[in-house]
PDB file of C-alpha atoms and ligand atoms in Angstrom:
ATOM      1  CA  MET A   1      -6.025  16.352  15.603  1.00 94.00           C
ATOM      2  CA  LYS A   2      -9.189  18.365  15.220  1.00 96.00           C
ATOM      3  CA  ALA A   3     -11.636  17.111  12.907  1.00 96.00           C
ATOM      4  CA  SER A   4     -10.834  20.302  10.504  1.00 96.00           C
ATOM      5  CA  ASP A   5      -7.213  19.764  10.314  1.00 97.00           C
ATOM      6  CA  LYS A   6      -8.143  16.018   9.132  1.00 98.00           C
ATOM      7  CA  GLN A   7     -10.745  17.615   6.071  1.00 98.00           C
ATOM      8  CA  SER A   8      -7.545  19.935   5.268  1.00 98.00           C
ATOM      9  CA  LEU A   9      -5.145  16.648   5.211  1.00 98.00           C
ATOM     10  CA  VAL A  10      -7.811  15.428   2.631  1.00 98.00           C
ATOM     11  CA  ASN A  11      -8.239  18.202   0.929  1.00 98.00           C
ATOM     12  CA  MET A  12      -4.570  18.004   0.192  1.00 98.00           C
ATOM     13  CA  ALA A  13      -4.560  14.493  -0.558  1.00 98.00           C
ATOM     14  CA  ILE A  14      -7.405  15.165  -3.162  1.00 98.00           C
ATOM     15  CA  LYS A  15      -5.198  17.953  -4.640  1.00 98.00           C
ATOM     16  CA  ALA A  16      -1.854  16.159  -4.591  1.00 98.00           C
ATOM     17  CA  ALA A  17      -3.557  13.861  -7.167  1.00 98.00           C
ATOM     18  CA  GLU A  18      -3.279  16.416  -9.828  1.00 98.00           C
ATOM     19  CA  ASN A  19       0.158  15.374 -10.624  1.00 98.00           C
ATOM     20  CA  SER A  20      -0.896  12.055 -10.609  1.00 98.00           C
ATOM     21  CA  TYR A  21       1.410  10.549 -13.721  1.00 98.00           C
ATOM     22  CA  SER A  22      -1.129   7.373 -14.466  1.00 98.00           C
ATOM     23  CA  PRO A  23      -1.241   6.995 -18.083  1.00 98.00           C
ATOM     24  CA  TYR A  24      -1.905   2.950 -18.007  1.00 98.00           C
ATOM     25  CA  SER A  25      -4.394   3.021 -15.115  1.00 98.00           C
ATOM     26  CA  SER A  26      -5.669   6.510 -15.606  1.00 98.00           C
ATOM     27  CA  PHE A  27      -6.354   6.171 -11.654  1.00 98.00           C
ATOM     28  CA  ARG A  28      -5.213   9.249 -10.201  1.00 98.00           C
ATOM     29  CA  VAL A  29      -4.329   9.085  -6.239  1.00 98.00           C
ATOM     30  CA  GLY A  30      -3.091  11.229  -4.356  1.00 98.00           C
ATOM     31  CA  ALA A  31      -1.509  11.520  -0.349  1.00 99.00           C
ATOM     32  CA  ALA A  32      -0.783  14.323   2.312  1.00 99.00           C
ATOM     33  CA  LEU A  33       1.645  12.882   5.428  1.00 98.00           C
ATOM     34  CA  LEU A  34       1.268  14.675   8.263  1.00 98.00           C
ATOM     35  CA  CYS A  35       4.653  14.810  10.722  1.00 98.00           C
ATOM     36  CA  ALA A  36       4.484  15.181  14.064  1.00 98.00           C
ATOM     37  CA  ASP A  37       6.290  18.524  13.678  1.00 98.00           C
ATOM     38  CA  GLY A  38       3.486  19.812  11.861  1.00 98.00           C
ATOM     39  CA  SER A  39       5.194  19.435   8.401  1.00 98.00           C
ATOM     40  CA  ILE A  40       3.025  17.926   5.538  1.00 98.00           C
ATOM     41  CA  PHE A  41       4.627  16.024   2.579  1.00 99.00           C
ATOM     42  CA  THR A  42       2.708  15.349  -0.374  1.00 98.00           C
ATOM     43  CA  GLY A  43       2.703  12.362  -2.858  1.00 98.00           C
ATOM     44  CA  CYS A  44       0.856  11.152  -6.209  1.00 99.00           C
ATOM     45  CA  ASN A  45       0.985   7.725  -7.648  1.00 98.00           C
ATOM     46  CA  ILE A  46       3.928   7.761 -10.592  1.00 98.00           C
ATOM     47  CA  GLU A  47       3.170   4.967 -13.168  1.00 98.00           C
ATOM     48  CA  ASN A  48       5.945   3.364 -15.455  1.00 98.00           C
ATOM     49  CA  ALA A  49       5.643   1.359 -18.772  1.00 98.00           C
ATOM     50  CA  SER A  50       7.341  -1.599 -16.777  1.00 98.00           C
ATOM     51  CA  TYR A  51       4.196  -1.547 -14.509  1.00 98.00           C
ATOM     52  CA  SER A  52       6.227  -3.395 -11.765  1.00 97.00           C
ATOM     53  CA  ALA A  53       8.221   0.264 -11.177  1.00 98.00           C
ATOM     54  CA  THR A  54       5.170   2.398 -10.418  1.00 98.00           C
ATOM     55  CA  ASN A  55       5.263   4.198  -6.994  1.00 98.00           C
ATOM     56  CA  CYS A  56       1.736   4.242  -5.197  1.00 98.00           C
ATOM     57  CA  ALA A  57       1.025   7.933  -3.655  1.00 99.00           C
ATOM     58  CA  GLU A  58       1.582   6.903  -0.013  1.00 98.00           C
ATOM     59  CA  ARG A  59       4.690   5.709  -0.484  1.00 98.00           C
ATOM     60  CA  VAL A  60       6.259   8.980  -2.623  1.00 98.00           C
ATOM     61  CA  ALA A  61       5.010  11.071   0.311  1.00 98.00           C
ATOM     62  CA  PHE A  62       6.668   8.691   2.607  1.00 98.00           C
ATOM     63  CA  GLN A  63       9.687   8.982   0.429  1.00 98.00           C
ATOM     64  CA  THR A  64       9.693  12.398   0.093  1.00 98.00           C
ATOM     65  CA  ALA A  65       9.133  13.107   4.217  1.00 98.00           C
ATOM     66  CA  VAL A  66      11.907  10.454   5.527  1.00 98.00           C
ATOM     67  CA  ALA A  67      14.414  11.794   2.543  1.00 98.00           C
ATOM     68  CA  SER A  68      13.979  15.310   4.063  1.00 98.00           C
ATOM     69  CA  GLY A  69      15.056  13.862   7.806  1.00 98.00           C
ATOM     70  CA  LYS A  70      11.516  13.195   8.961  1.00 98.00           C
ATOM     71  CA  SER A  71      10.641   9.889  11.071  1.00 97.00           C
ATOM     72  CA  ASN A  72       7.976  11.105  13.143  1.00 98.00           C
ATOM     73  CA  PHE A  73       4.031  10.399  11.586  1.00 98.00           C
ATOM     74  CA  VAL A  74       0.874  11.429  12.759  1.00 98.00           C
ATOM     75  CA  ALA A  75      -1.483  10.573  10.026  1.00 98.00           C
ATOM     76  CA  ILE A  76      -1.672  10.108   5.854  1.00 99.00           C
ATOM     77  CA  ALA A  77      -4.890  11.310   4.274  1.00 98.00           C
ATOM     78  CA  VAL A  78      -5.258   9.003   0.946  1.00 98.00           C
ATOM     79  CA  ALA A  79      -7.386   9.893  -2.095  1.00 98.00           C
ATOM     80  CA  GLY A  80      -8.049   8.188  -5.495  1.00 98.00           C
ATOM     81  CA  GLY A  81     -10.219   7.740  -8.541  1.00 98.00           C
ATOM     82  CA  LYS A  82     -10.721   7.798 -12.256  1.00 97.00           C
ATOM     83  CA  ALA A  83     -12.986  10.242 -13.103  1.00 94.00           C
ATOM     84  CA  THR A  84     -13.389  12.300 -10.102  1.00 97.00           C
ATOM     85  CA  VAL A  85     -10.736  11.697  -6.908  1.00 97.00           C
ATOM     86  CA  GLY A  86     -11.973  11.531  -3.307  1.00 97.00           C
ATOM     87  CA  GLU A  87     -15.595  10.520  -3.638  1.00 97.00           C
ATOM     88  CA  ASN A  88     -14.914   6.515  -3.300  1.00 97.00           C
ATOM     89  CA  PRO A  89     -12.418   5.549  -0.603  1.00 97.00           C
ATOM     90  CA  CYS A  90      -8.938   4.430  -1.963  1.00 98.00           C
ATOM     91  CA  PRO A  91      -7.672   1.662   0.689  1.00 98.00           C
ATOM     92  CA  PRO A  92      -3.705   1.705   0.640  1.00 98.00           C
ATOM     93  CA  CYS A  93      -2.349  -1.430  -1.181  1.00 98.00           C
ATOM     94  CA  GLY A  94      -0.886  -3.955   1.291  1.00 98.00           C
ATOM     95  CA  VAL A  95       2.953  -2.776   0.096  1.00 98.00           C
ATOM     96  CA  CYS A  96       1.971   1.003   1.045  1.00 98.00           C
ATOM     97  CA  ARG A  97       0.479  -0.288   4.559  1.00 98.00           C
ATOM     98  CA  GLN A  98       3.593  -2.354   5.310  1.00 98.00           C
ATOM     99  CA  VAL A  99       5.926   0.733   4.729  1.00 98.00           C
ATOM    100  CA  MET A 100       3.709   2.454   7.217  1.00 98.00           C
ATOM    101  CA  CYS A 101       4.248  -0.229   9.852  1.00 98.00           C
ATOM    102  CA  GLU A 102       8.155   0.618   9.253  1.00 98.00           C
ATOM    103  CA  PHE A 103       7.809   4.152  10.444  1.00 98.00           C
ATOM    104  CA  CYS A 104       4.697   4.349  11.999  1.00 98.00           C
ATOM    105  CA  LYS A 105       3.240   3.095  15.406  1.00 97.00           C
ATOM    106  CA  GLU A 106      -0.178   1.572  15.776  1.00 97.00           C
ATOM    107  CA  GLU A 107      -2.073   4.311  16.402  1.00 98.00           C
ATOM    108  CA  PHE A 108      -1.037   5.997  13.152  1.00 98.00           C
ATOM    109  CA  ILE A 109      -3.998   7.679  11.726  1.00 98.00           C
ATOM    110  CA  ILE A 110      -5.469   6.961   7.797  1.00 98.00           C
ATOM    111  CA  LEU A 111      -7.646   9.070   6.598  1.00 98.00           C
ATOM    112  CA  LEU A 112      -9.586   7.756   3.276  1.00 98.00           C
ATOM    113  CA  ALA A 113     -11.183  10.480   1.372  1.00 98.00           C
ATOM    114  CA  ASN A 114     -15.012   9.799   0.334  1.00 98.00           C
ATOM    115  CA  LYS A 115     -17.912  11.819  -0.696  1.00 97.00           C
ATOM    116  CA  ASP A 116     -18.772  12.644   2.697  1.00 97.00           C
ATOM    117  CA  GLY A 117     -15.492  13.718   3.638  1.00 97.00           C
ATOM    118  CA  PHE A 118     -13.710  10.853   5.031  1.00 98.00           C
ATOM    119  CA  LYS A 119     -13.242   8.073   6.693  1.00 98.00           C
ATOM    120  CA  GLU A 120     -10.578   7.301   9.882  1.00 98.00           C
ATOM    121  CA  TYR A 121      -8.546   4.087  10.484  1.00 98.00           C
ATOM    122  CA  THR A 122      -5.574   3.445  12.489  1.00 98.00           C
ATOM    123  CA  LEU A 123      -2.603   1.134  10.963  1.00 98.00           C
ATOM    124  CA  LYS A 124      -3.543  -1.670  13.608  1.00 98.00           C
ATOM    125  CA  GLN A 125      -7.021  -1.712  11.870  1.00 98.00           C
ATOM    126  CA  LEU A 126      -5.332  -1.711   8.351  1.00 98.00           C
ATOM    127  CA  LEU A 127      -2.464  -4.090   9.274  1.00 98.00           C
ATOM    128  CA  PRO A 128      -3.109  -6.561  12.214  1.00 97.00           C
ATOM    129  CA  LEU A 129      -0.698  -8.814  13.422  1.00 97.00           C
ATOM    130  CA  ASN A 130       1.697  -7.085  11.108  1.00 97.00           C
ATOM    131  CA  PHE A 131       5.247  -8.234  10.073  1.00 96.00           C
ATOM    132  CA  GLY A 132       8.181  -5.449  11.410  1.00 94.00           C
ATOM    133  CA  ALA A 133      11.098  -4.900  12.987  1.00 93.00           C
ATOM    134  CA  GLN A 134       9.899  -6.475  16.220  1.00 92.00           C
ATOM    135  CA  SER A 135       9.270  -9.959  14.481  1.00 95.00           C
ATOM    136  CA  LEU A 136      13.213 -10.268  13.691  1.00 96.00           C
TER     137      LEU A 136
HETATM  138  N1  THU B 201      -2.387   3.109  -6.111  1.00 62.85           N
HETATM  139  C1  THU B 201      -1.970   4.204  -5.106  1.00 62.85           C
HETATM  140  O1  THU B 201      -1.223   5.206  -5.408  1.00 62.85           O
HETATM  141  N2  THU B 201      -2.275   3.948  -3.908  1.00 62.85           N
HETATM  142  C2  THU B 201      -2.743   2.738  -3.299  1.00 62.85           C
HETATM  143  O2  THU B 201      -2.964   2.326  -2.119  1.00 62.85           O
HETATM  144  C3  THU B 201      -3.683   1.780  -4.767  1.00 62.85           C
HETATM  145  C4  THU B 201      -2.944   1.941  -5.646  1.00 62.85           C
HETATM  146  C5  THU B 201      -1.978   3.651  -7.327  1.00 62.85           C
HETATM  147  C6  THU B 201      -1.117   2.509  -8.013  1.00 62.85           C
HETATM  148  C7  THU B 201      -1.395   2.462  -9.610  1.00 62.85           C
HETATM  149  O3  THU B 201      -0.998   3.450  -9.995  1.00 62.85           O
HETATM  150  C8  THU B 201      -2.877   2.803  -9.572  1.00 62.85           C
HETATM  151  O4  THU B 201      -3.128   3.327  -8.225  1.00 62.85           O
HETATM  152  C9  THU B 201      -3.634   1.677 -10.056  1.00 62.85           C
HETATM  153  O5  THU B 201      -3.428   0.882  -9.239  1.00 62.85           O
END
């Protein structure tokens, strides 16, 4: 992936946070998921009065992509925040990391927006010793 393409994906994640439904936390999150065929699916966090029915931005992006027939993924950008989205990194929660692990290889790229642009990780770095299909 070119650096400019990574920054574009991060910008899409920041934009996706505009649709965040987060009346309980006021913490807006956006995600942009790049598929192997070049298509991009975005997601935002969607909260619920029950709290537990809340869906994270990353999972919304994955669910939308998978429901659209996609199964090969290259990278995801994540941006979150209260007053400003994307200045401070929003690391994916454990459940989202587990969902990434279901569909992605260990070299899957995770871009976390920050005030300088983004910081880059692999899934292997964020979820070492994972429990996946190979564990069963
Ligand atoms: N959130 C995400 O959307 N993604 C993450 O990886 C971290 C947390 C959302 C869930 C909730 O709506 C809000 O951020 C505060 O936890």
